XYZ file of C-alpha atoms in Angstrom:
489
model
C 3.575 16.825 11.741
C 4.779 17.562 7.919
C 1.562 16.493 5.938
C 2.179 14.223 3.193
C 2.524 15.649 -0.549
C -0.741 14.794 -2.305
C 1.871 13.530 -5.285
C 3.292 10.603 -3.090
C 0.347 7.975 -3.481
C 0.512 5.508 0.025
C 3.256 5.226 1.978
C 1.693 6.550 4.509
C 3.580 4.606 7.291
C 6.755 5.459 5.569
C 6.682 9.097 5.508
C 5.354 9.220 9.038
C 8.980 7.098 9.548
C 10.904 9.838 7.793
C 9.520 12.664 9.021
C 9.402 11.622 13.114
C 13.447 11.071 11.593
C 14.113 14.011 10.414
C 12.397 16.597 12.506
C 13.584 14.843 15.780
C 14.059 18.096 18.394
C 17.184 16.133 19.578
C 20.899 17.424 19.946
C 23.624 15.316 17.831
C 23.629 13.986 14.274
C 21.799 10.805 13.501
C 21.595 8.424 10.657
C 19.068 6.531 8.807
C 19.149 4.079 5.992
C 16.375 3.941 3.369
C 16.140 1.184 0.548
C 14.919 -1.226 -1.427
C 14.403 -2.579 -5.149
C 14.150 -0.053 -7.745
C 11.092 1.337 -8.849
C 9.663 1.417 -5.521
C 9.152 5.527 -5.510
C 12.199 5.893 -2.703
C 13.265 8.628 -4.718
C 10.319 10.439 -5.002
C 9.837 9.842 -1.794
C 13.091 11.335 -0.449
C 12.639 14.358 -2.385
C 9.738 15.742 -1.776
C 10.597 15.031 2.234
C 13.734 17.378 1.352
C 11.144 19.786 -0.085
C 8.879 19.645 2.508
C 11.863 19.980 5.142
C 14.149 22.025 4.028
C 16.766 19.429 3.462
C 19.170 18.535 0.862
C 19.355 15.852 -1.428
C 22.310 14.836 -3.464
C 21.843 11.990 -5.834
C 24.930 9.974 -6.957
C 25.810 8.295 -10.313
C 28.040 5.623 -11.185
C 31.249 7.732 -12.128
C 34.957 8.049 -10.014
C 35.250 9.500 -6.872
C 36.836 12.752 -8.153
C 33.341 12.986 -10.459
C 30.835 12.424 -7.108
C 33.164 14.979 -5.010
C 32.295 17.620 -7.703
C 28.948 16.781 -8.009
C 28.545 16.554 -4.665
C 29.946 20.262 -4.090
C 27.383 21.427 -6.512
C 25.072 20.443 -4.859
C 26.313 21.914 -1.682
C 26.581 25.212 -3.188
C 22.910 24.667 -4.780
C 21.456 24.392 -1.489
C 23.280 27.176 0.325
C 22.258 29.368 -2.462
C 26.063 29.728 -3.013
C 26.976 31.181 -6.866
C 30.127 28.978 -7.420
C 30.482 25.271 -6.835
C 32.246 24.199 -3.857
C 35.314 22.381 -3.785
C 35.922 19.062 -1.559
C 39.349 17.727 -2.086
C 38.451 14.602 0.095
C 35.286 12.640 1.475
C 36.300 13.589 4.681
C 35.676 17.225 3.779
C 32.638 16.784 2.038
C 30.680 14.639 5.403
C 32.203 17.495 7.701
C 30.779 19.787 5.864
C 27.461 18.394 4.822
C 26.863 17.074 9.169
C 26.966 21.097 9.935
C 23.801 21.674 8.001
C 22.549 20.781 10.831
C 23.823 23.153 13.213
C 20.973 26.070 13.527
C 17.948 23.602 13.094
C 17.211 19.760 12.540
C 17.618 19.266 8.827
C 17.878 16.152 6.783
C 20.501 15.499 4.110
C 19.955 12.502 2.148
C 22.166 10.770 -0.055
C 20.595 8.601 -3.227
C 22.019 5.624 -4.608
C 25.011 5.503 -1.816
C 26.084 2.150 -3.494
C 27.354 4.031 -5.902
C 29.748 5.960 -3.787
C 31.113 2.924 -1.968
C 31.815 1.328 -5.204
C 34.149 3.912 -6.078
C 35.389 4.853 -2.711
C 35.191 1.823 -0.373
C 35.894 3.447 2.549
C 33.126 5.797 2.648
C 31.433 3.693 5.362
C 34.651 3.845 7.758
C 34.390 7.871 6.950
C 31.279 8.280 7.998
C 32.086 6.091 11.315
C 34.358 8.875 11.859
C 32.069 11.696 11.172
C 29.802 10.153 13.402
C 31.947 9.568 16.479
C 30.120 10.568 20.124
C 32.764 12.883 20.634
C 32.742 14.801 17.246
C 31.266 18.356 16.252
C 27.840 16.115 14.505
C 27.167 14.712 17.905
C 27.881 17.777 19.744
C 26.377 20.248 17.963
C 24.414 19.748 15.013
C 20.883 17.867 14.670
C 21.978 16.832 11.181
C 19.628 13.667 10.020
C 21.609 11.985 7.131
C 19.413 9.493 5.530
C 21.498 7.334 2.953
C 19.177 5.741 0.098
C 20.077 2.757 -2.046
C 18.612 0.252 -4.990
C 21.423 -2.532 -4.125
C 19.449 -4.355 -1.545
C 22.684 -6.622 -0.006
C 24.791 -3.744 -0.177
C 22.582 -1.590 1.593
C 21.971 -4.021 4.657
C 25.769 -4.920 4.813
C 25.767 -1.711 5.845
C 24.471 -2.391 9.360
C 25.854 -5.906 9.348
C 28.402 -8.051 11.132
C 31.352 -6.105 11.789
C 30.573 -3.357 9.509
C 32.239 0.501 10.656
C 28.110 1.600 10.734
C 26.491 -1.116 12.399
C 25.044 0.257 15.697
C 24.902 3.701 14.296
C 22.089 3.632 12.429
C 18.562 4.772 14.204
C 16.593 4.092 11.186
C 16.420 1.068 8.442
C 13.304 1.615 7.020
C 13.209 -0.786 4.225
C 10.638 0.516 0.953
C 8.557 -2.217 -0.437
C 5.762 -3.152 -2.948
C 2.529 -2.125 -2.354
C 0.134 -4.859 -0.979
C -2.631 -5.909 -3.143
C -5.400 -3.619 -1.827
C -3.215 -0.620 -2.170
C -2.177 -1.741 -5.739
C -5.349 -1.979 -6.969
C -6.202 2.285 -5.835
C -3.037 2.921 -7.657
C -3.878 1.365 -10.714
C -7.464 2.654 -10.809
C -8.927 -1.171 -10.573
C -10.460 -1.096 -6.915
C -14.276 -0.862 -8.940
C -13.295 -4.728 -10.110
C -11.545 -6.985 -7.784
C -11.352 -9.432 -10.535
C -9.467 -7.115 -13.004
C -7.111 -6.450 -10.246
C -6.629 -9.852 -9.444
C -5.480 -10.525 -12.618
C -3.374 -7.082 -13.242
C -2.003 -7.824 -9.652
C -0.783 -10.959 -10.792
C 0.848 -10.545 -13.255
C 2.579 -6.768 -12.378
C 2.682 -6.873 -8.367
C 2.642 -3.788 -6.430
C 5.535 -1.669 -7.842
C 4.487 1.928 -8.530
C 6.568 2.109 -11.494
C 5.126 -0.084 -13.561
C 2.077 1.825 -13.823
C 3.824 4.565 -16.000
C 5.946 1.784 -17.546
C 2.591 0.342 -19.066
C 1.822 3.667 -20.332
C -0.125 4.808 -17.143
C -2.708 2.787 -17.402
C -4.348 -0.243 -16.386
C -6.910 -2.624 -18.609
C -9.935 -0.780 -18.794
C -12.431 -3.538 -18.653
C -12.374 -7.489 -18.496
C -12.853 -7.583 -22.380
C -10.304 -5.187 -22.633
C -7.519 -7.140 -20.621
C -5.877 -9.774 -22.750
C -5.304 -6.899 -25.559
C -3.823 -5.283 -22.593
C -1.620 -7.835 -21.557
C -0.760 -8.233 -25.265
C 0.098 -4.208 -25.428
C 1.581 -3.697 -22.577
C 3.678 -6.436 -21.190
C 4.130 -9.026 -24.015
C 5.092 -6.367 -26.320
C 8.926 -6.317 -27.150
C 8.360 -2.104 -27.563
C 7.311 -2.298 -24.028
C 9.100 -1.052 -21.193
C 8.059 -4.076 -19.049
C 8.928 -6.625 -21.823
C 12.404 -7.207 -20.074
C 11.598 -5.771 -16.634
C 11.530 -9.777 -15.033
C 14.999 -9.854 -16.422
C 16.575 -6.792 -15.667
C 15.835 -7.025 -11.988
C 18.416 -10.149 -11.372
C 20.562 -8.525 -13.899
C 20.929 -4.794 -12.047
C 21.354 -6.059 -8.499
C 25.292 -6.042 -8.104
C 25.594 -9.134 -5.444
C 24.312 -11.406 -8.705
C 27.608 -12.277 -9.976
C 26.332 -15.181 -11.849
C 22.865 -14.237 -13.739
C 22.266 -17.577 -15.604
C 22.130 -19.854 -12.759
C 19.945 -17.512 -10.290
C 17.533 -17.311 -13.490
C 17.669 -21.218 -13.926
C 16.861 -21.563 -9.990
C 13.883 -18.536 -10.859
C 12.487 -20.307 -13.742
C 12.474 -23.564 -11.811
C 10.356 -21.877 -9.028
C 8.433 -20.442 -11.440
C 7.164 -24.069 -13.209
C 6.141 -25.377 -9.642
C 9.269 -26.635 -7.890
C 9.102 -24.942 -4.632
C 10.881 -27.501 -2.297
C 14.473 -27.586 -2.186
C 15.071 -30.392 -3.425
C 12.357 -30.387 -6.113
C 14.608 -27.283 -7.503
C 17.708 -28.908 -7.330
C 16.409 -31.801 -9.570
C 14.858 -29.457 -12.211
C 18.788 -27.629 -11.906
C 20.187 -31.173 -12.306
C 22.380 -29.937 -8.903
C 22.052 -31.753 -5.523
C 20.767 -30.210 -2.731
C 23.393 -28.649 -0.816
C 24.423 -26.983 -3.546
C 21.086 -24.737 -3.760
C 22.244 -22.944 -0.263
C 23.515 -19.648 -2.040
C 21.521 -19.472 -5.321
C 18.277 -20.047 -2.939
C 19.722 -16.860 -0.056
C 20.844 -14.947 -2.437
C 17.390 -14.424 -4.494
C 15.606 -14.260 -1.150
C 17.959 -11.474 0.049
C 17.166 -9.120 -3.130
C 13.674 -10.102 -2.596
C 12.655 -11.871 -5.491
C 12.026 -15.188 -4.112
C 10.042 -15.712 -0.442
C 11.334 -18.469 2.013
C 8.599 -19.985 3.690
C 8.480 -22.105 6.687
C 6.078 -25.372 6.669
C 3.519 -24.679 9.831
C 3.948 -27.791 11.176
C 7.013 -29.244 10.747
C 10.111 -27.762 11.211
C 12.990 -27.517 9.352
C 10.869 -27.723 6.119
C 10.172 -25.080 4.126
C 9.029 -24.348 0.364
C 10.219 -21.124 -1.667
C 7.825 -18.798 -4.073
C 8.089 -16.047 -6.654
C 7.841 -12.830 -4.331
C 8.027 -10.290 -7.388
C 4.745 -11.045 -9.860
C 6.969 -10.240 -13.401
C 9.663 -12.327 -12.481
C 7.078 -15.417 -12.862
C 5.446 -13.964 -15.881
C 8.870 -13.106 -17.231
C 10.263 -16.610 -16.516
C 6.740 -18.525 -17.999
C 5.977 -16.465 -20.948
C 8.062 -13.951 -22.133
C 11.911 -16.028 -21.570
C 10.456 -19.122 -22.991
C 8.418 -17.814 -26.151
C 10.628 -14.426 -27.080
C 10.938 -15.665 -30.830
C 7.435 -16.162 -31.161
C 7.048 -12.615 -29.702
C 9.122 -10.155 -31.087
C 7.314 -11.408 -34.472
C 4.429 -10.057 -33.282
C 2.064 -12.761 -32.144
C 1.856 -11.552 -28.251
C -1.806 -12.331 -28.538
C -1.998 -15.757 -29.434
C 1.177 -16.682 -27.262
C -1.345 -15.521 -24.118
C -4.752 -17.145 -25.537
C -2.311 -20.385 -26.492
C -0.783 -20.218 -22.426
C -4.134 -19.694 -20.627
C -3.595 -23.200 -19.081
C 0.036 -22.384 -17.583
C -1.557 -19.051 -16.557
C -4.319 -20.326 -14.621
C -2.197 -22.833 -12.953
C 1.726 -21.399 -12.802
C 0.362 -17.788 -11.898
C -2.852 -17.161 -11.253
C -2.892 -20.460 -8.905
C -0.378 -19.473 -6.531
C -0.830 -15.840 -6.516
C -4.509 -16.399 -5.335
C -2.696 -18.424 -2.226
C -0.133 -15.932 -1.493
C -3.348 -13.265 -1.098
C -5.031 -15.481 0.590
C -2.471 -15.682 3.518
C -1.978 -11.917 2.867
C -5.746 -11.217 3.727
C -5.604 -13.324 6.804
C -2.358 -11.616 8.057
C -3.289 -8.192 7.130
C -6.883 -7.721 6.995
C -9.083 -10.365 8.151
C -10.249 -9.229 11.787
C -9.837 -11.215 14.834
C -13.518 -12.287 14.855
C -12.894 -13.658 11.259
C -9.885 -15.642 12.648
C -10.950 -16.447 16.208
C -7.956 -14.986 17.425
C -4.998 -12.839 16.146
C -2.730 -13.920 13.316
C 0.811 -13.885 14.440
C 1.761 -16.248 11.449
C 0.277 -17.593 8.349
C 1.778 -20.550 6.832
C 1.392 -23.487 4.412
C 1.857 -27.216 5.621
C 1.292 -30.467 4.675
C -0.185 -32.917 6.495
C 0.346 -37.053 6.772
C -2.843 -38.947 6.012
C -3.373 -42.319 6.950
C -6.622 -43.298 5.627
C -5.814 -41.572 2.256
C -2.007 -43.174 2.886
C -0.354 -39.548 1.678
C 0.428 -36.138 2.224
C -2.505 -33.760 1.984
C -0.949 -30.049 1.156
C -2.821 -27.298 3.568
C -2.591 -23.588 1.898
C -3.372 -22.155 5.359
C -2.181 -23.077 8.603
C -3.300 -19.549 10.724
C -1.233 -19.280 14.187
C -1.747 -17.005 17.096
C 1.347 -17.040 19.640
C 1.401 -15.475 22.894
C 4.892 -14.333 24.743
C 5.156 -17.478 26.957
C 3.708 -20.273 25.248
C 3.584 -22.190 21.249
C 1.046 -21.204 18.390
C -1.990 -22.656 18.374
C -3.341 -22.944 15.498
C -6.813 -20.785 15.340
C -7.764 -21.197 11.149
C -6.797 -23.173 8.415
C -7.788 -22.912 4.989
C -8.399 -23.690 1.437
C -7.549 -21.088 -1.636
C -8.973 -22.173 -5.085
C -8.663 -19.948 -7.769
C -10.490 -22.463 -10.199
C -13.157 -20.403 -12.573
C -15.647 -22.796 -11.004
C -17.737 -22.000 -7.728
C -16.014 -23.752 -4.572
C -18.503 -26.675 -3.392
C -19.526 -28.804 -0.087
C -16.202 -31.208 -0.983
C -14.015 -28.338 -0.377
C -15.488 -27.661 2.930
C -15.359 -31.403 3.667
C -11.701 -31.840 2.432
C -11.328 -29.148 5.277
C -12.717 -31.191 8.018
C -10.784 -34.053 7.220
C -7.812 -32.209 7.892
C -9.168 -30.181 10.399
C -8.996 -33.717 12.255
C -5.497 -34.535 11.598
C -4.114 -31.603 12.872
C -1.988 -31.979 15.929
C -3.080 -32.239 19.244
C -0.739 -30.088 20.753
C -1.278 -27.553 18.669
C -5.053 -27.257 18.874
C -6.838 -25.729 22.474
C -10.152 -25.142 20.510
C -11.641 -26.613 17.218
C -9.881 -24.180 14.137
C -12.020 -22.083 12.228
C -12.237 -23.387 8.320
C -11.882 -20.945 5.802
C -12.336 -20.964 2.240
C -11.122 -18.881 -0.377
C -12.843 -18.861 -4.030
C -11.950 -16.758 -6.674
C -15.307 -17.415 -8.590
C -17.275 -17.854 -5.844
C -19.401 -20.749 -3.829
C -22.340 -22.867 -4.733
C -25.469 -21.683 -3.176
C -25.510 -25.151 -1.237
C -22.015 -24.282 -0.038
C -22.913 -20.946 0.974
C -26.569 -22.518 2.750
C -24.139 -24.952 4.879
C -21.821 -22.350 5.549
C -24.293 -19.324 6.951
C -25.952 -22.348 9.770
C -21.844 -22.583 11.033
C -20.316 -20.280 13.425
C -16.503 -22.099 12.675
C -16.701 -21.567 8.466
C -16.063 -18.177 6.387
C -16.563 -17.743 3.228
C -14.077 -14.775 1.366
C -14.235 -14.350 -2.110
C -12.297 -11.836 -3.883
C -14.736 -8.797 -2.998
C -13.949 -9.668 0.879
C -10.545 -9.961 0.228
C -10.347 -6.251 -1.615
C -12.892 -4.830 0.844
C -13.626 -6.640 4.026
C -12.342 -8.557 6.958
């Protein structure tokens, strides 16, 4: 095994992908596909397993086909320690050649930014069917690993899609994303403070980029954070000033920016049901279908099914500076490019709170209990965590659940094993919480429940001694503030 490079942070589950890929013992080409959004390190990533390997890595631009041939000989040459450049007159020529790399030893040869080469030669995909075919030299003889890398998320996966000339030829799709909270907070240096990065998460996410982009650096303290925020990402100097922007803007499938942002910045003000978004669009319903997929397929908005009823389903902000790009900096950029970041923050701490700190706490929340929390935690094995609401008689409305915790088995339906509450309220969560969470521990369905659910409450700023008194006497309540949620289970 090919230890990981001490200067790839993470990814530990992704390199052990690539490198099982490209040191495979196994006679006959392969292929792999590696993507995701920008900034994720892929990159990085892929170069240093070329490094490490052996391999070759040839990173295309957005230029004509004529312009990536040459390049692409160059770096042929480069890597066979050839003194001239060679010269491929067709793309046909260039995969032949590149697929015997792989004819003394398993190698990998990786392609960056592929989109870019089936933008200017649209039949690359059918070329490489070719290359590949079970008859051909590659499959024969060589143990060539191609790995083809790309930013534009829809083009990428239409690779493999439908009727496509590569779909069933792949043996890898290894898709590169964010890194989850606990992961993001070691990056950034904040893992002595769950609070600080809480908040940092929050507002940034989990792409490794950003880090640099904010000039390498996270807040250094609690008092040091909003001058932070002010500095680094309200800032029109910044690099991350237009980064919530520029990541509709750069995926090519967007063909029509203004109304995907309209459908983000609805989303991002608290309209998370279809038809809640449609109103705040001034659009009806059905017409919602392709703004709504295609911000879910570049990952910047999460479709998520209600727990309990089906066919329902609410949509969130999956990327953190989308919603802090679509709350703060879109709607006051006058007021900041004069200077006043500071008191545009200190003036928005309600909207904060509420519009991003709010639901990010949730999305953890269900995060923790999908990811970390351990089965004892749980009573059982999360297969799916979930939001609902639920119909109340006595209270003669809907009462929303942030947790609906599901364990499913190969023959039969979930049952549900948890539910919860998330608050992320600066005051200590209290007995009415926990009681709130009986009552709709008792309105759950039937069918649904073998054993009594465990109750679980998330606080931000804490609990209430009282709370936490009740709580220790009872085997079926947890208690996870944001320490357990950064360092427990």
């Amino acid at each position: 095994m090919i230890q990981k490079p001490e200067r790839l942070f993470g990814r530990e589950p992704e390199w052990a992908e690539l490198v099982d890929f490209a040191t495979a013992p196994v006679v006959g080409a392969t292929l792999g596909l590696v993507y995701g959004r920008r900034r994720q390190g892929k990159t990085l990533m892929l170069e240093l397993l070329a490094r490490e390997t052996g391999g070759m890595l040839f990173a295309a631009t957005q230029q004509t086909e004529e312009q990536n041939l040459a390049d692409l000989g160059a770096a042929y040459a480069e890597h066979r320690g050839l003194r001239q450049p060679v010269v491929f007159t067709s793309w046909r020529d260039g995969l032949d050649e590149l697929l015997r790399l792989g004819e003394e030893r398993s190698v990998p040869v990786i392609i960056d930014e592929f989109p870019y080469l089936v933008s200017a030669t649209p039949g690359l995909p059918s070329y490489l069917q070719q290359a590949l075919s079970p008859l051909g030299h590659a499959k024969e003889h060589t143990r060539t690993r191609l790995i083809l890398c790309g930013s534009a998320l829809t083009t990428m996966a239409q690779l493999l899609g439908g009727g496509a000339p590569l779909r069933g030829r792949a043996v890898l799709e290894l898709v590169v994303r964010p890194f989850g909270f606990r992961e993001a907070s070691a990056f950034w240096g904040l893992d002595h403070d769950p609070e600080l990065a809480f908040r940092a998460n929050a507002l940034v996410g989990g792409t490794p980029a950003y880090l640099e982009m904010c000039g390498g650096s996270g807040p250094a303290d609690r008092g040091e954070f909003d001058r932070w925020v002010a500095r680094r990402l309200l800032n029109p100097a910044s690099a991350m000033f237009r980064e919530g922007g520029l990541l509709l803007r750069e995926e090519p499938s967007i063909t029509d920016p203004s109304s995907y942002a309209a459908t983000l910045t609805a989303i991002s003000a608290g309209n998370h049901r279809r038809s809640e978004i449609a109103a705040a669009l001034g659009r009806p319903a059905s017409a919602m279908a392709h703004l709504l997929s295609g911000l879910t397929g570049i990952g910047l908005v999460e479709q998520v099914d209600d727990a309990l009823r089906d066919k329902r389903s609410v949509f969130r902000i999956a990327e953190p500076v989308v919603r802090l790009h679509q709350l703060i900096m879109q709607r006051y950029e006058p007021q900041l490019v004069t200077g006043r970041a500071e008191r545009v923050w200190q003036a928005n701490a309600d909207t904060v709170a509420s519009k991003i700190y709010g639901p990010h706490f949730e999305d953890l929340a269900r995060q923790w209990c999908f990811e970390h929390a351990s089965p004892e935690t749980l009573g059982g094995i999360a297969t799916a965590v979930r939001p609902s609401e639920i119909a109340c008689r006595q209270h003669r409305r809907g009462h929303e659940l942030d947790l609906v915790i599901t364990e499913k088995s190969s023959f039969a339906a979930g049952r549900i094993i948890a539910i919860g509450e998330a608050k992320s309220t600066t005051a200590a969560m209290d007995l009415p919480q926990l009681q709130r969470l009986e009552h709709l521990r008792a309105l759950l369905p039937d069918a649904r429940v073998e054993a009594p659910p465990r109750l679980l409450l998330f606080a931000r700023s804490g609990f209430t001694a009282e709370l936490a008194r009740v709580a220790d006497g009872r085997a079926d309540v947890e208690l996870v503030d944001l320490p357990r949620m950064y360092g427990g289970e």
